[in-house]
Amino acid sequence: MKKLVVPAVTDREALPHGRSTEPSRAVPVTVPQIEVSVSREAGKPASRTKRVSGDVLRVGSHESNDIVIEDPQVSRFHFQIRNHPGGWRLLDVGSLNGTRVGGVSVRDADLALPECTIVIGETTLRLRAISSGTEDRAGPPAFGALYGVAPPMRRMFERLDRIAKAPSDVLIEGESGTGKELVAAELVRRSARADKPFIIVDCGAISRSLVESELFGHAKGAFTGADRARPGAFESAEGGTVFLDEIGELPLEMQPKLLRALAAREIRRLGENQTRRIDVRVIAATNRRLEGEVNQGRFREDLYFRLSVLRVDVPPLRERLDDLPLLIGCFLEQLGASERMEAFTEEVLEQMRRHPWPGNVRELRNYVERFALFDEPIANAKELRSETPPSPDAEPSVDVPFRVAKEQIIASFEQRYLRALLASCSGNVSQAARKAGVDRMYLHRLLQRYGIRRDASLHE
């Protein structure tokens, strides 16, 4: 648990605070639209049609989805359709009966729009992309310490501006390294609780036996080593905000206690019978897709809805490549090396755009920082021309920081392992997930992170 002071809050993973050229007015941005026609049986007229705007379309049987399907074979959260620079992509979020596009069962697929047909259970959905979309007064290309000129970021800034003024709890979803903690900090800076405590709890870094004490505190003698009473995160944040980072890692047995605290707005210290009223706003973040975790029974549905009163999707760097020059400039300015921007020629930037950036903004910052500190020959961009990092068997370079060298070795191992795993399973991701002992959706995310296609792995 750590306490940050707002507004002078920083985030190791995200953008620097060095730039302050935030425009004063909003700029029109085209909002993607998609039209969905739903029918119970293929070949019959559509029973209803709905037009949805935004970057993410959620489909399932639960009433919280954008498109609600009343079909017993449809999961509560069945699939998402996400907009990205190359078009629209379907992502099955761990449905029980699968999703079929063009008669083929898929888990992750680029859709051949402007029109396509999707079948889930006994329901047929016909999708049509609306090319013109609508002009929306999306926010400026900056939101405090967050920067972005790409449309997904501008739309996110506009949404964050509205969410910041609301008192409701918030769920932030995004891959590792996209800057979720900074998003939370910027929400706090613009909220009515800006001058109150901002307490951060990393749910993935706490021992399972200490989670309850970390969140709710404990009485003296509550367990071995509890030599004094101690308040937890919720008490320490009284009047302010609790940020639950990586909420998807919270043990299942702890989730009912957190749900009760959020619903009743009261907590009880471990080892005490007395309850204490709390006045806090909760912002949670995760790099998992909690909808899939709910489908698989690893995350409580009621807790998910309690946390996601308001929801923010942070786009990965590969979906906002227009922001590369801006972000590079920000990092160089923070490092006092703005004059080195000229080394990032259009040729180098084009090579960088072809890189999958599995570590997102964090990886980009490490790359720029390494160049600024060690004056590496970036014009060659050797790291970015190859999908595969240095071999884990190679002698590690001592010319880069320990953290960078470690990340390179881990990334190299993961890519080699994934390619070998898929090859051994003939590209069958479900079989590969079982063989590796990992969740199928987690494996899909790893493959997407490194740009590994199932069919490509069979020819290597």
mmCIF file of N, CA, C and O in Angstrom, residues 251-334:
data_model
loop_
_atom_site.group_PDB
_atom_site.id
_atom_site.type_symbol
_atom_site.label_atom_id
_atom_site.label_comp_id
_atom_site.label_asym_id
_atom_site.label_seq_id
_atom_site.Cartn_x
_atom_site.Cartn_y
_atom_site.Cartn_z
ATOM 1 N N PRO A 251 -7.633 -12.622 -4.712
ATOM 2 C CA PRO A 251 -8.084 -13.993 -4.484
ATOM 3 C C PRO A 251 -9.611 -14.088 -4.428
ATOM 4 O O PRO A 251 -10.276 -13.191 -3.911
ATOM 5 N N LEU A 252 -10.145 -15.176 -4.964
ATOM 6 C CA LEU A 252 -11.589 -15.350 -5.033
ATOM 7 C C LEU A 252 -12.223 -15.317 -3.653
ATOM 8 O O LEU A 252 -13.323 -14.770 -3.482
ATOM 9 N N GLU A 253 -11.551 -15.874 -2.647
ATOM 10 C CA GLU A 253 -12.132 -15.908 -1.299
ATOM 11 C C GLU A 253 -12.187 -14.529 -0.654
ATOM 12 O O GLU A 253 -12.922 -14.310 0.320
ATOM 13 N N MET A 254 -11.416 -13.581 -1.192
ATOM 14 C CA MET A 254 -11.402 -12.221 -0.641
ATOM 15 C C MET A 254 -12.456 -11.339 -1.300
ATOM 16 O O MET A 254 -12.852 -10.305 -0.755
ATOM 17 N N GLN A 255 -12.929 -11.735 -2.457
ATOM 18 C CA GLN A 255 -13.835 -10.887 -3.224
ATOM 19 C C GLN A 255 -15.165 -10.597 -2.525
ATOM 20 O O GLN A 255 -15.659 -9.463 -2.596
ATOM 21 N N PRO A 256 -15.809 -11.559 -1.818
ATOM 22 C CA PRO A 256 -17.056 -11.216 -1.109
ATOM 23 C C PRO A 256 -16.863 -10.144 -0.036
ATOM 24 O O PRO A 256 -17.750 -9.314 0.175
ATOM 25 N N LYS A 257 -15.713 -10.151 0.630
ATOM 26 C CA LYS A 257 -15.453 -9.150 1.661
ATOM 27 C C LYS A 257 -15.287 -7.759 1.049
ATOM 28 O O LYS A 257 -15.768 -6.756 1.604
ATOM 29 N N LEU A 258 -14.617 -7.696 -0.104
ATOM 30 C CA LEU A 258 -14.488 -6.407 -0.779
ATOM 31 C C LEU A 258 -15.849 -5.938 -1.276
ATOM 32 O O LEU A 258 -16.190 -4.751 -1.161
ATOM 33 N N LEU A 259 -16.646 -6.863 -1.807
ATOM 34 C CA LEU A 259 -17.982 -6.509 -2.276
ATOM 35 C C LEU A 259 -18.818 -5.937 -1.141
ATOM 36 O O LEU A 259 -19.507 -4.925 -1.311
ATOM 37 N N ARG A 260 -18.760 -6.570 0.012
ATOM 38 C CA ARG A 260 -19.535 -6.092 1.158
ATOM 39 C C ARG A 260 -19.086 -4.699 1.583
ATOM 40 O O ARG A 260 -19.910 -3.836 1.914
ATOM 41 N N ALA A 261 -17.780 -4.461 1.546
ATOM 42 C CA ALA A 261 -17.269 -3.137 1.917
ATOM 43 C C ALA A 261 -17.740 -2.075 0.938
ATOM 44 O O ALA A 261 -18.109 -0.955 1.333
ATOM 45 N N LEU A 262 -17.754 -2.398 -0.353
ATOM 46 C CA LEU A 262 -18.185 -1.433 -1.361
ATOM 47 C C LEU A 262 -19.683 -1.184 -1.288
ATOM 48 O O LEU A 262 -20.148 -0.055 -1.488
ATOM 49 N N ALA A 263 -20.454 -2.236 -1.014
ATOM 50 C CA ALA A 263 -21.909 -2.091 -0.974
ATOM 51 C C ALA A 263 -22.367 -1.336 0.262
ATOM 52 O O ALA A 263 -23.235 -0.458 0.180
ATOM 53 N N ALA A 264 -21.801 -1.663 1.425
ATOM 54 C CA ALA A 264 -22.238 -1.054 2.688
ATOM 55 C C ALA A 264 -21.443 0.191 3.038
ATOM 56 O O ALA A 264 -21.836 0.952 3.922
ATOM 57 N N ARG A 265 -20.301 0.389 2.373
ATOM 58 C CA ARG A 265 -19.390 1.489 2.678
ATOM 59 C C ARG A 265 -19.015 1.456 4.164
ATOM 60 O O ARG A 265 -18.996 2.479 4.849
ATOM 61 N N GLU A 266 -18.677 0.265 4.607
ATOM 62 C CA GLU A 266 -18.155 0.089 5.953
ATOM 63 C C GLU A 266 -17.209 -1.116 5.946
ATOM 64 O O GLU A 266 -17.360 -2.041 5.139
ATOM 65 N N ILE A 267 -16.221 -1.071 6.831
ATOM 66 C CA ILE A 267 -15.228 -2.141 6.899
ATOM 67 C C ILE A 267 -15.068 -2.583 8.353
ATOM 68 O O ILE A 267 -15.504 -1.904 9.285
ATOM 69 N N ARG A 268 -14.437 -3.736 8.515
ATOM 70 C CA ARG A 268 -14.136 -4.243 9.858
ATOM 71 C C ARG A 268 -12.696 -4.719 9.860
ATOM 72 O O ARG A 268 -12.300 -5.545 9.038
ATOM 73 N N ARG A 269 -11.919 -4.202 10.793
ATOM 74 C CA ARG A 269 -10.527 -4.612 10.891
ATOM 75 C C ARG A 269 -10.441 -6.094 11.257
ATOM 76 O O ARG A 269 -11.287 -6.626 11.974
ATOM 77 N N LEU A 270 -9.416 -6.733 10.751
ATOM 78 C CA LEU A 270 -9.173 -8.133 11.066
ATOM 79 C C LEU A 270 -8.916 -8.261 12.562
ATOM 80 O O LEU A 270 -8.081 -7.569 13.131
ATOM 81 N N GLY A 271 -9.698 -9.140 13.220
ATOM 82 C CA GLY A 271 -9.554 -9.328 14.664
ATOM 83 C C GLY A 271 -10.470 -8.470 15.486
ATOM 84 O O GLY A 271 -10.427 -8.526 16.722
ATOM 85 N N GLU A 272 -11.325 -7.660 14.854
ATOM 86 C CA GLU A 272 -12.288 -6.824 15.569
ATOM 87 C C GLU A 272 -13.706 -7.190 15.166
ATOM 88 O O GLU A 272 -13.946 -7.755 14.097
ATOM 89 N N ASN A 273 -14.657 -6.855 16.040
ATOM 90 C CA ASN A 273 -16.074 -7.030 15.729
ATOM 91 C C ASN A 273 -16.737 -5.716 15.333
ATOM 92 O O ASN A 273 -17.812 -5.703 14.740
ATOM 93 N N GLN A 274 -16.091 -4.613 15.659
ATOM 94 C CA GLN A 274 -16.648 -3.287 15.385
ATOM 95 C C GLN A 274 -16.504 -2.932 13.904
ATOM 96 O O GLN A 274 -15.456 -3.145 13.290
ATOM 97 N N THR A 275 -17.566 -2.411 13.319
ATOM 98 C CA THR A 275 -17.498 -1.932 11.935
ATOM 99 C C THR A 275 -17.227 -0.435 11.920
ATOM 100 O O THR A 275 -17.589 0.285 12.856
ATOM 101 N N ARG A 276 -16.613 0.017 10.868
ATOM 102 C CA ARG A 276 -16.259 1.432 10.733
ATOM 103 C C ARG A 276 -16.796 1.943 9.400
ATOM 104 O O ARG A 276 -16.564 1.331 8.364
ATOM 105 N N ARG A 277 -17.469 3.056 9.439
ATOM 106 C CA ARG A 277 -17.984 3.669 8.223
ATOM 107 C C ARG A 277 -16.826 4.287 7.435
ATOM 108 O O ARG A 277 -15.877 4.829 8.009
ATOM 109 N N ILE A 278 -16.917 4.212 6.116
ATOM 110 C CA ILE A 278 -15.876 4.784 5.264
ATOM 111 C C ILE A 278 -16.514 5.649 4.190
ATOM 112 O O ILE A 278 -17.627 5.398 3.734
ATOM 113 N N ASP A 279 -15.796 6.678 3.814
ATOM 114 C CA ASP A 279 -16.218 7.557 2.718
ATOM 115 C C ASP A 279 -15.062 7.634 1.737
ATOM 116 O O ASP A 279 -14.150 8.448 1.875
ATOM 117 N N VAL A 280 -15.068 6.739 0.747
ATOM 118 C CA VAL A 280 -13.996 6.690 -0.237
ATOM 119 C C VAL A 280 -14.590 6.445 -1.620
ATOM 120 O O VAL A 280 -15.685 5.904 -1.766
ATOM 121 N N ARG A 281 -13.848 6.859 -2.634
ATOM 122 C CA ARG A 281 -14.152 6.483 -4.004
ATOM 123 C C ARG A 281 -13.144 5.418 -4.404
ATOM 124 O O ARG A 281 -11.957 5.532 -4.099
ATOM 125 N N VAL A 282 -13.609 4.388 -5.084
ATOM 126 C CA VAL A 282 -12.741 3.286 -5.482
ATOM 127 C C VAL A 282 -12.517 3.322 -6.994
ATOM 128 O O VAL A 282 -13.466 3.381 -7.775
ATOM 129 N N ILE A 283 -11.245 3.325 -7.379
ATOM 130 C CA ILE A 283 -10.852 3.177 -8.777
ATOM 131 C C ILE A 283 -10.045 1.891 -8.872
ATOM 132 O O ILE A 283 -9.067 1.719 -8.139
ATOM 133 N N ALA A 284 -10.470 0.975 -9.725
ATOM 134 C CA ALA A 284 -9.779 -0.303 -9.890
ATOM 135 C C ALA A 284 -9.208 -0.385 -11.299
ATOM 136 O O ALA A 284 -9.725 0.240 -12.232
ATOM 137 N N ALA A 285 -8.153 -1.163 -11.450
ATOM 138 C CA ALA A 285 -7.529 -1.339 -12.768
ATOM 139 C C ALA A 285 -7.105 -2.792 -12.922
ATOM 140 O O ALA A 285 -6.802 -3.476 -11.942
ATOM 141 N N THR A 286 -7.079 -3.257 -14.166
ATOM 142 C CA THR A 286 -6.662 -4.628 -14.442
ATOM 143 C C THR A 286 -6.160 -4.747 -15.869
ATOM 144 O O THR A 286 -6.605 -4.014 -16.752
ATOM 145 N N ASN A 287 -5.208 -5.679 -16.070
ATOM 146 C CA ASN A 287 -4.774 -5.998 -17.423
ATOM 147 C C ASN A 287 -5.464 -7.254 -17.935
ATOM 148 O O ASN A 287 -5.162 -7.739 -19.020
ATOM 149 N N ARG A 288 -6.366 -7.802 -17.137
ATOM 150 C CA ARG A 288 -7.173 -8.945 -17.558
ATOM 151 C C ARG A 288 -8.496 -8.461 -18.134
ATOM 152 O O ARG A 288 -8.926 -7.341 -17.854
ATOM 153 N N ARG A 289 -9.145 -9.345 -18.892
ATOM 154 C CA ARG A 289 -10.504 -9.057 -19.343
ATOM 155 C C ARG A 289 -11.444 -9.682 -18.316
ATOM 156 O O ARG A 289 -11.697 -10.887 -18.336
ATOM 157 N N LEU A 290 -11.955 -8.844 -17.419
ATOM 158 C CA LEU A 290 -12.736 -9.363 -16.303
ATOM 159 C C LEU A 290 -14.022 -10.035 -16.757
ATOM 160 O O LEU A 290 -14.550 -10.907 -16.055
ATOM 161 N N GLU A 291 -14.546 -9.645 -17.923
ATOM 162 C CA GLU A 291 -15.756 -10.307 -18.407
ATOM 163 C C GLU A 291 -15.490 -11.792 -18.638
ATOM 164 O O GLU A 291 -16.322 -12.648 -18.308
ATOM 165 N N GLY A 292 -14.337 -12.121 -19.207
ATOM 166 C CA GLY A 292 -13.975 -13.512 -19.396
ATOM 167 C C GLY A 292 -13.732 -14.207 -18.072
ATOM 168 O O GLY A 292 -14.074 -15.391 -17.906
ATOM 169 N N GLU A 293 -13.150 -13.496 -17.102
ATOM 170 C CA GLU A 293 -12.935 -14.072 -15.778
ATOM 171 C C GLU A 293 -14.266 -14.390 -15.104
ATOM 172 O O GLU A 293 -14.393 -15.399 -14.404
ATOM 173 N N VAL A 294 -15.268 -13.537 -15.317
ATOM 174 C CA VAL A 294 -16.604 -13.802 -14.775
ATOM 175 C C VAL A 294 -17.198 -15.046 -15.417
ATOM 176 O O VAL A 294 -17.763 -15.915 -14.742
ATOM 177 N N ASN A 295 -17.074 -15.163 -16.743
ATOM 178 C CA ASN A 295 -17.606 -16.340 -17.443
ATOM 179 C C ASN A 295 -16.987 -17.629 -16.921
ATOM 180 O O ASN A 295 -17.666 -18.660 -16.832
ATOM 181 N N GLN A 296 -15.712 -17.573 -16.576
ATOM 182 C CA GLN A 296 -15.000 -18.766 -16.129
ATOM 183 C C GLN A 296 -15.109 -18.989 -14.622
ATOM 184 O O GLN A 296 -14.533 -19.953 -14.106
ATOM 185 N N GLY A 297 -15.834 -18.115 -13.912
ATOM 186 C CA GLY A 297 -16.026 -18.295 -12.480
ATOM 187 C C GLY A 297 -14.847 -17.891 -11.626
ATOM 188 O O GLY A 297 -14.784 -18.240 -10.441
ATOM 189 N N ARG A 298 -13.892 -17.135 -12.194
ATOM 190 C CA ARG A 298 -12.721 -16.713 -11.428
ATOM 191 C C ARG A 298 -12.869 -15.314 -10.838
ATOM 192 O O ARG A 298 -11.988 -14.875 -10.083
ATOM 193 N N PHE A 299 -13.935 -14.625 -11.210
ATOM 194 C CA PHE A 299 -14.190 -13.300 -10.643
ATOM 195 C C PHE A 299 -15.694 -13.170 -10.451
ATOM 196 O O PHE A 299 -16.473 -13.523 -11.337
ATOM 197 N N ARG A 300 -16.086 -12.656 -9.303
ATOM 198 C CA ARG A 300 -17.501 -12.573 -8.969
ATOM 199 C C ARG A 300 -18.210 -11.552 -9.864
ATOM 200 O O ARG A 300 -17.738 -10.418 -10.024
ATOM 201 N N GLU A 301 -19.351 -11.964 -10.391
ATOM 202 C CA GLU A 301 -20.112 -11.085 -11.263
ATOM 203 C C GLU A 301 -20.596 -9.843 -10.520
ATOM 204 O O GLU A 301 -20.513 -8.717 -11.028
ATOM 205 N N ASP A 302 -21.089 -10.042 -9.284
ATOM 206 C CA ASP A 302 -21.611 -8.896 -8.536
ATOM 207 C C ASP A 302 -20.519 -7.901 -8.183
ATOM 208 O O ASP A 302 -20.735 -6.685 -8.201
ATOM 209 N N LEU A 303 -19.307 -8.378 -7.914
ATOM 210 C CA LEU A 303 -18.200 -7.463 -7.640
ATOM 211 C C LEU A 303 -17.799 -6.728 -8.912
ATOM 212 O O LEU A 303 -17.481 -5.532 -8.876
ATOM 213 N N TYR A 304 -17.800 -7.429 -10.039
ATOM 214 C CA TYR A 304 -17.470 -6.794 -11.312
ATOM 215 C C TYR A 304 -18.391 -5.602 -11.586
ATOM 216 O O TYR A 304 -17.933 -4.515 -11.944
ATOM 217 N N PHE A 305 -19.691 -5.792 -11.378
ATOM 218 C CA PHE A 305 -20.630 -4.700 -11.648
ATOM 219 C C PHE A 305 -20.540 -3.599 -10.605
ATOM 220 O O PHE A 305 -20.788 -2.432 -10.902
ATOM 221 N N ARG A 306 -20.185 -3.950 -9.387
ATOM 222 C CA ARG A 306 -20.016 -2.924 -8.357
ATOM 223 C C ARG A 306 -18.818 -2.036 -8.695
ATOM 224 O O ARG A 306 -18.854 -0.815 -8.491
ATOM 225 N N LEU A 307 -17.750 -2.637 -9.243
ATOM 226 C CA LEU A 307 -16.548 -1.866 -9.570
ATOM 227 C C LEU A 307 -16.695 -1.074 -10.858
ATOM 228 O O LEU A 307 -16.131 0.010 -11.000
ATOM 229 N N SER A 308 -17.434 -1.631 -11.832
ATOM 230 C CA SER A 308 -17.480 -1.033 -13.173
ATOM 231 C C SER A 308 -18.698 -0.156 -13.393
ATOM 232 O O SER A 308 -19.303 -0.184 -14.463
ATOM 233 N N VAL A 309 -19.054 0.636 -12.382
ATOM 234 C CA VAL A 309 -20.138 1.598 -12.577
ATOM 235 C C VAL A 309 -19.798 2.496 -13.757
ATOM 236 O O VAL A 309 -20.617 2.782 -14.627
ATOM 237 N N LEU A 310 -18.546 2.932 -13.804
ATOM 238 C CA LEU A 310 -18.008 3.656 -14.950
ATOM 239 C C LEU A 310 -16.779 2.888 -15.424
ATOM 240 O O LEU A 310 -16.001 2.394 -14.610
ATOM 241 N N ARG A 311 -16.578 2.797 -16.730
ATOM 242 C CA ARG A 311 -15.514 1.957 -17.267
ATOM 243 C C ARG A 311 -14.688 2.736 -18.281
ATOM 244 O O ARG A 311 -15.221 3.482 -19.096
ATOM 245 N N VAL A 312 -13.372 2.499 -18.237
ATOM 246 C CA VAL A 312 -12.447 3.138 -19.167
ATOM 247 C C VAL A 312 -11.589 2.057 -19.810
ATOM 248 O O VAL A 312 -11.020 1.211 -19.110
ATOM 249 N N ASP A 313 -11.496 2.067 -21.138
ATOM 250 C CA ASP A 313 -10.607 1.162 -21.872
ATOM 251 C C ASP A 313 -9.416 1.965 -22.371
ATOM 252 O O ASP A 313 -9.585 2.898 -23.174
ATOM 253 N N VAL A 314 -8.222 1.620 -21.911
ATOM 254 C CA VAL A 314 -7.008 2.318 -22.331
ATOM 255 C C VAL A 314 -6.427 1.584 -23.542
ATOM 256 O O VAL A 314 -6.080 0.403 -23.441
ATOM 257 N N PRO A 315 -6.322 2.237 -24.691
ATOM 258 C CA PRO A 315 -5.839 1.538 -25.896
ATOM 259 C C PRO A 315 -4.364 1.197 -25.804
ATOM 260 O O PRO A 315 -3.574 1.953 -25.240
ATOM 261 N N PRO A 316 -3.961 0.046 -26.361
ATOM 262 C CA PRO A 316 -2.532 -0.289 -26.405
ATOM 263 C C PRO A 316 -1.812 0.596 -27.405
ATOM 264 O O PRO A 316 -2.439 1.209 -28.278
ATOM 265 N N LEU A 317 -0.502 0.655 -27.294
ATOM 266 C CA LEU A 317 0.285 1.538 -28.153
ATOM 267 C C LEU A 317 0.160 1.158 -29.622
ATOM 268 O O LEU A 317 0.165 2.029 -30.494
ATOM 269 N N ARG A 318 0.024 -0.137 -29.930
ATOM 270 C CA ARG A 318 -0.054 -0.558 -31.337
ATOM 271 C C ARG A 318 -1.324 -0.049 -32.010
ATOM 272 O O ARG A 318 -1.416 -0.065 -33.233
ATOM 273 N N GLU A 319 -2.307 0.418 -31.234
ATOM 274 C CA GLU A 319 -3.532 0.968 -31.803
ATOM 275 C C GLU A 319 -3.533 2.492 -31.799
ATOM 276 O O GLU A 319 -4.544 3.112 -32.130
ATOM 277 N N ARG A 320 -2.399 3.086 -31.445
ATOM 278 C CA ARG A 320 -2.292 4.548 -31.450
ATOM 279 C C ARG A 320 -0.898 4.968 -31.921
ATOM 280 O O ARG A 320 -0.237 5.816 -31.323
ATOM 281 N N LEU A 321 -0.462 4.360 -33.028
ATOM 282 C CA LEU A 321 0.894 4.600 -33.518
ATOM 283 C C LEU A 321 1.106 6.028 -33.993
ATOM 284 O O LEU A 321 2.248 6.476 -34.118
ATOM 285 N N ASP A 322 0.017 6.757 -34.277
ATOM 286 C CA ASP A 322 0.158 8.170 -34.638
ATOM 287 C C ASP A 322 0.763 8.978 -33.499
ATOM 288 O O ASP A 322 1.261 10.093 -33.715
ATOM 289 N N ASP A 323 0.736 8.425 -32.289
ATOM 290 C CA ASP A 323 1.247 9.143 -31.127
ATOM 291 C C ASP A 323 2.751 8.969 -30.925
ATOM 292 O O ASP A 323 3.329 9.597 -30.031
ATOM 293 N N LEU A 324 3.411 8.135 -31.738
ATOM 294 C CA LEU A 324 4.840 7.868 -31.511
ATOM 295 C C LEU A 324 5.693 9.138 -31.488
ATOM 296 O O LEU A 324 6.462 9.338 -30.540
ATOM 297 N N PRO A 325 5.601 10.027 -32.489
ATOM 298 C CA PRO A 325 6.450 11.232 -32.437
ATOM 299 C C PRO A 325 6.181 12.087 -31.204
ATOM 300 O O PRO A 325 7.124 12.605 -30.587
ATOM 301 N N LEU A 326 4.900 12.230 -30.839
ATOM 302 C CA LEU A 326 4.557 13.043 -29.677
ATOM 303 C C LEU A 326 5.138 12.442 -28.402
ATOM 304 O O LEU A 326 5.740 13.141 -27.573
ATOM 305 N N LEU A 327 4.982 11.128 -28.218
ATOM 306 C CA LEU A 327 5.473 10.475 -27.015
ATOM 307 C C LEU A 327 6.997 10.507 -26.949
ATOM 308 O O LEU A 327 7.577 10.750 -25.881
ATOM 309 N N ILE A 328 7.646 10.266 -28.073
ATOM 310 C CA ILE A 328 9.114 10.318 -28.097
ATOM 311 C C ILE A 328 9.593 11.712 -27.695
ATOM 312 O O ILE A 328 10.526 11.872 -26.908
ATOM 313 N N GLY A 329 8.923 12.733 -28.238
ATOM 314 C CA GLY A 329 9.288 14.100 -27.877
ATOM 315 C C GLY A 329 9.094 14.374 -26.402
ATOM 316 O O GLY A 329 9.922 15.057 -25.772
ATOM 317 N N CYS A 330 8.021 13.857 -25.834
ATOM 318 C CA CYS A 330 7.772 14.031 -24.400
ATOM 319 C C CYS A 330 8.884 13.403 -23.568
ATOM 320 O O CYS A 330 9.419 14.020 -22.636
ATOM 321 N N PHE A 331 9.251 12.174 -23.913
ATOM 322 C CA PHE A 331 10.277 11.476 -23.142
ATOM 323 C C PHE A 331 11.630 12.156 -23.259
ATOM 324 O O PHE A 331 12.354 12.302 -22.267
ATOM 325 N N LEU A 332 11.997 12.579 -24.470
ATOM 326 C CA LEU A 332 13.275 13.255 -24.652
ATOM 327 C C LEU A 332 13.309 14.578 -23.898
ATOM 328 O O LEU A 332 14.336 14.947 -23.314
ATOM 329 N N GLU A 333 12.181 15.282 -23.894
ATOM 330 C CA GLU A 333 12.134 16.552 -23.159
ATOM 331 C C GLU A 333 12.312 16.315 -21.669
ATOM 332 O O GLU A 333 13.030 17.056 -20.980
ATOM 333 N N GLN A 334 11.686 15.269 -21.152
ATOM 334 C CA GLN A 334 11.821 14.966 -19.731
ATOM 335 C C GLN A 334 13.257 14.602 -19.378
ATOM 336 O O GLN A 334 13.741 14.917 -18.288
#
